[in-house]
mmCIF file of C-alpha atoms in Angstrom:
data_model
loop_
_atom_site.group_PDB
_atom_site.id
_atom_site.type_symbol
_atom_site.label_atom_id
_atom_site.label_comp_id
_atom_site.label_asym_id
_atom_site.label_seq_id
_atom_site.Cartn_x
_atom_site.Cartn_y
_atom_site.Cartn_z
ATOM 1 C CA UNK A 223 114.930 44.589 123.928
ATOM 2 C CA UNK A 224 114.380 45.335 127.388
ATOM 3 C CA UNK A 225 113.635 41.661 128.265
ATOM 4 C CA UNK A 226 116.704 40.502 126.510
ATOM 5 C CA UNK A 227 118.880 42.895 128.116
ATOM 6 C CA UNK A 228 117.534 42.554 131.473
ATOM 7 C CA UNK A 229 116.724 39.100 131.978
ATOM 8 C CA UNK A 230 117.920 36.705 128.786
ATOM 9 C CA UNK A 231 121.040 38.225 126.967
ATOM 10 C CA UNK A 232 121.025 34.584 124.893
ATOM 11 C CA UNK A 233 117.723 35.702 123.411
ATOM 12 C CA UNK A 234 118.971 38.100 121.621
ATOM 13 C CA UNK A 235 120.080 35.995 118.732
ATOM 14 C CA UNK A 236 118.306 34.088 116.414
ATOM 15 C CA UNK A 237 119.360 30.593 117.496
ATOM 16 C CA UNK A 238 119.904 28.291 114.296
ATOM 17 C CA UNK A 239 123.518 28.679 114.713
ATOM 18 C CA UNK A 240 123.453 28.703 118.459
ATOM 19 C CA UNK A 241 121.400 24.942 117.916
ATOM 20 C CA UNK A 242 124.507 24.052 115.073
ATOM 21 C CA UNK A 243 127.019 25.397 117.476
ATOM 22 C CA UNK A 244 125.301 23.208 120.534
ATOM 23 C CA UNK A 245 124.819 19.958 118.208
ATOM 24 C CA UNK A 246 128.835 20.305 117.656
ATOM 25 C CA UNK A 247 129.733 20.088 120.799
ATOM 26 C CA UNK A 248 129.882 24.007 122.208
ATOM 27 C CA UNK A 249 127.855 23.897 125.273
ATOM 28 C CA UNK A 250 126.590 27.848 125.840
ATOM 29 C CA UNK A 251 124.887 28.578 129.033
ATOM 30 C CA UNK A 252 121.289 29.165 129.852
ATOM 31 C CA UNK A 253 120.835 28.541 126.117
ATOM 32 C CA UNK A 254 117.790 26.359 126.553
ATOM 33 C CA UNK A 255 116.283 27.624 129.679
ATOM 34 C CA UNK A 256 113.032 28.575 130.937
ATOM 35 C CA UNK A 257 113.993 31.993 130.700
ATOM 36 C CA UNK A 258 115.136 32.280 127.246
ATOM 37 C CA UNK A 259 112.415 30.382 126.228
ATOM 38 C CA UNK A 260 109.714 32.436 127.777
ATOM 39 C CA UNK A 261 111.869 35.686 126.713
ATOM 40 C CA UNK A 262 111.856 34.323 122.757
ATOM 41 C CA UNK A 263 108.086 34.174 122.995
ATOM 42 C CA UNK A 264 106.877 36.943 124.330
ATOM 43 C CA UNK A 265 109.139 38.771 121.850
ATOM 44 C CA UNK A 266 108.042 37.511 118.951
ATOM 45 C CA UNK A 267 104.708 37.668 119.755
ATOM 46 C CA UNK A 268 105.796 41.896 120.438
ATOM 47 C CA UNK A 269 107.569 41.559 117.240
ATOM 48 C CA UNK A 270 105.103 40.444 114.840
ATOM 49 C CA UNK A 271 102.580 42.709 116.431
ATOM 50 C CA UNK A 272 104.794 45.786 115.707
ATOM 51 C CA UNK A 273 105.315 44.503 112.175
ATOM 52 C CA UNK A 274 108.669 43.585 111.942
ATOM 53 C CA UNK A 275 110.039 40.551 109.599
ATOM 54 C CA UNK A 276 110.871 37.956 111.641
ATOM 55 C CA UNK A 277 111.339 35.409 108.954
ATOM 56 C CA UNK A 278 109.736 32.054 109.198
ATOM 57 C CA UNK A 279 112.601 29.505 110.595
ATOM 58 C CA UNK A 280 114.741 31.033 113.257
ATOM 59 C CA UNK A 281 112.449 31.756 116.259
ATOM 60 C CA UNK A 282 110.117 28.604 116.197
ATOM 61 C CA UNK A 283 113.662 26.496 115.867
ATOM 62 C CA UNK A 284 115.074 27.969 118.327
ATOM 63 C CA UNK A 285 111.464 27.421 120.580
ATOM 64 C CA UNK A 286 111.132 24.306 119.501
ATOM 65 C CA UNK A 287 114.680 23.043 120.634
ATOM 66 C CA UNK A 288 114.063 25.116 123.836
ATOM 67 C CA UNK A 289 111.037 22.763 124.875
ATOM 68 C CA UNK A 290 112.833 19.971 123.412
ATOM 69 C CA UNK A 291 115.630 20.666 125.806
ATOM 70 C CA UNK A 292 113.475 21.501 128.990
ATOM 71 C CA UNK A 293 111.583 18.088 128.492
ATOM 72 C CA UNK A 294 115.028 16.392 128.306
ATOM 73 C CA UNK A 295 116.297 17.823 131.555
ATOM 74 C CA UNK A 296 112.870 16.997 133.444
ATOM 75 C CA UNK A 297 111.066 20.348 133.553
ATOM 76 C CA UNK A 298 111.753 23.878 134.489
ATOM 77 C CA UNK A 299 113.949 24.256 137.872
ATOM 78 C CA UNK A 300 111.972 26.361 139.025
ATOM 79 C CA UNK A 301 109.804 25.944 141.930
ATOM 80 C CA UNK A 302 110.880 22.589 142.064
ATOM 81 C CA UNK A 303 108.872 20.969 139.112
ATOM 82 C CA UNK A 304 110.587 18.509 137.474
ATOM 83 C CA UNK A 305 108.834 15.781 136.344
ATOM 84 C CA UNK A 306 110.366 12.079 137.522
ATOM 85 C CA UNK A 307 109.341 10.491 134.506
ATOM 86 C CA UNK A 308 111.411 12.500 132.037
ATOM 87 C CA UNK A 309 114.450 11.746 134.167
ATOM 88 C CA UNK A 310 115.317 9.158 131.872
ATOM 89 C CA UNK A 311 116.740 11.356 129.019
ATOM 90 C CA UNK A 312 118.774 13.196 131.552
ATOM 91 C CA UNK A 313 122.175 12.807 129.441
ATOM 92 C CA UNK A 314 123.956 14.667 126.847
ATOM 93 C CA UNK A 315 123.658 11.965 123.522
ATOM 94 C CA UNK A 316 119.295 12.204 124.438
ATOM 95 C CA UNK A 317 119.280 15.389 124.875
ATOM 96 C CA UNK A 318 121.321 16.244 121.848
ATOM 97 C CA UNK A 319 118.939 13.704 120.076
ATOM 98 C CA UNK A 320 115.678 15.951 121.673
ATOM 99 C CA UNK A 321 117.268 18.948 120.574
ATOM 100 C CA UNK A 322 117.371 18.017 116.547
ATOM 101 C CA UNK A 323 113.962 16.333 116.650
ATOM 102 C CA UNK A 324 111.920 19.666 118.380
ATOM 103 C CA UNK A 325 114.593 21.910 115.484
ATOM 104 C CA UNK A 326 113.179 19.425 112.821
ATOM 105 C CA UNK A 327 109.348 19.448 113.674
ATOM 106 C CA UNK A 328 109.484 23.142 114.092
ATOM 107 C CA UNK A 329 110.416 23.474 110.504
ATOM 108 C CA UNK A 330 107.858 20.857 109.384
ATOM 109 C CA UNK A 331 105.154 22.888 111.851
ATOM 110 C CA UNK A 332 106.468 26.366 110.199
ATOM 111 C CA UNK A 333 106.700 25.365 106.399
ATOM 112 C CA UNK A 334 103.957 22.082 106.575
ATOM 113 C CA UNK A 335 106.256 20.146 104.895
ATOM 114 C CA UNK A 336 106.531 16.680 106.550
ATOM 115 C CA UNK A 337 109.512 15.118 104.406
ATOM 116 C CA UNK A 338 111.326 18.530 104.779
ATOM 117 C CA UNK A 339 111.460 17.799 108.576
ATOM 118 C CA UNK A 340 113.661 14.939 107.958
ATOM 119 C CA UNK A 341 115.124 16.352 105.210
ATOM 120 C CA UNK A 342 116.398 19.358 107.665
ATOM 121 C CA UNK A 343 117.177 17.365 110.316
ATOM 122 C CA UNK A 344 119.456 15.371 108.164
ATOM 123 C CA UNK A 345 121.081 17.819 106.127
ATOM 124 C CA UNK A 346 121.024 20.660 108.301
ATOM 125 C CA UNK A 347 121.080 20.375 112.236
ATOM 126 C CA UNK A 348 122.384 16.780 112.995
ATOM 127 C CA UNK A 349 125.744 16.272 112.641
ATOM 128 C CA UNK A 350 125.756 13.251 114.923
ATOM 129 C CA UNK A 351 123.357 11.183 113.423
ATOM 130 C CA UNK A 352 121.562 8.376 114.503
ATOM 131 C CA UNK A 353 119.631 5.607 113.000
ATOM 132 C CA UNK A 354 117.045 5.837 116.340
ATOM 133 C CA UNK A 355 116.029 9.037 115.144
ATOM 134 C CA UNK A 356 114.550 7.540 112.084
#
């Protein structure tokens, strides 16, 4: 709680909706950052070794999306690391794009369900869709 407080208030929440609420067009800030990312992991790695439930979809969506969104934007900003070649999806329609497929393959990595990847990401995240996602 500590880390949430202290250095990533937007960790705090679960992050489906926050990934709905971003694919709709509500831009929150620092939502995908380095920060938040790093903050999500290293509590639910704190989490599941205290023993709480967790539940299996929220937290490796919301990671998921998180690297998603930090390979769209060309890296971290910090200490000046951003990788040229990533430049290219430096837009919001790729990056919303990124954003549904890492939400998508999280839930195929956390349930091992290949179909239910595209299954989620057509039902449930995108509601732009597009046929290059296919």
């Amino acid at each position: 709680a500590i880390l949430c407080v202290c250095f990533a208030p937007t960790a705090a929440r679960p992050g489906i909706l926050e990934i709905k609420a971003y694919l709709n067009g509500v831009d929150t800030p620092n939502m995908y950052g380095a920060t938040t990312l790093m903050v999500k992991i290293i509590g639910s790695i704190g989490a599941v070794d205290a023993g709480l439930d967790l539940g299996k979809e929220g937290l490796p969506v919301h990671i998921g999306s998180s690297i998603a969104s930090l390979l769209g934007q060309g890296g971290p900003d910090n200490y000046r690391s951003k990788w040229r070649w990533l430049r290219y999806f430096n837009n919001d329609k790729d990056r919303r794009d990124l954003i549904t497929c890492g939400a998508s393959s999280s839930v195929c990595a956390a349930f091992r369900a290949l179909v239910g990847d595209f299954l989620f990401a057509l039902e449930e995240v995108a509601t732009w869709w597009r046929n290059a996602l296919l």
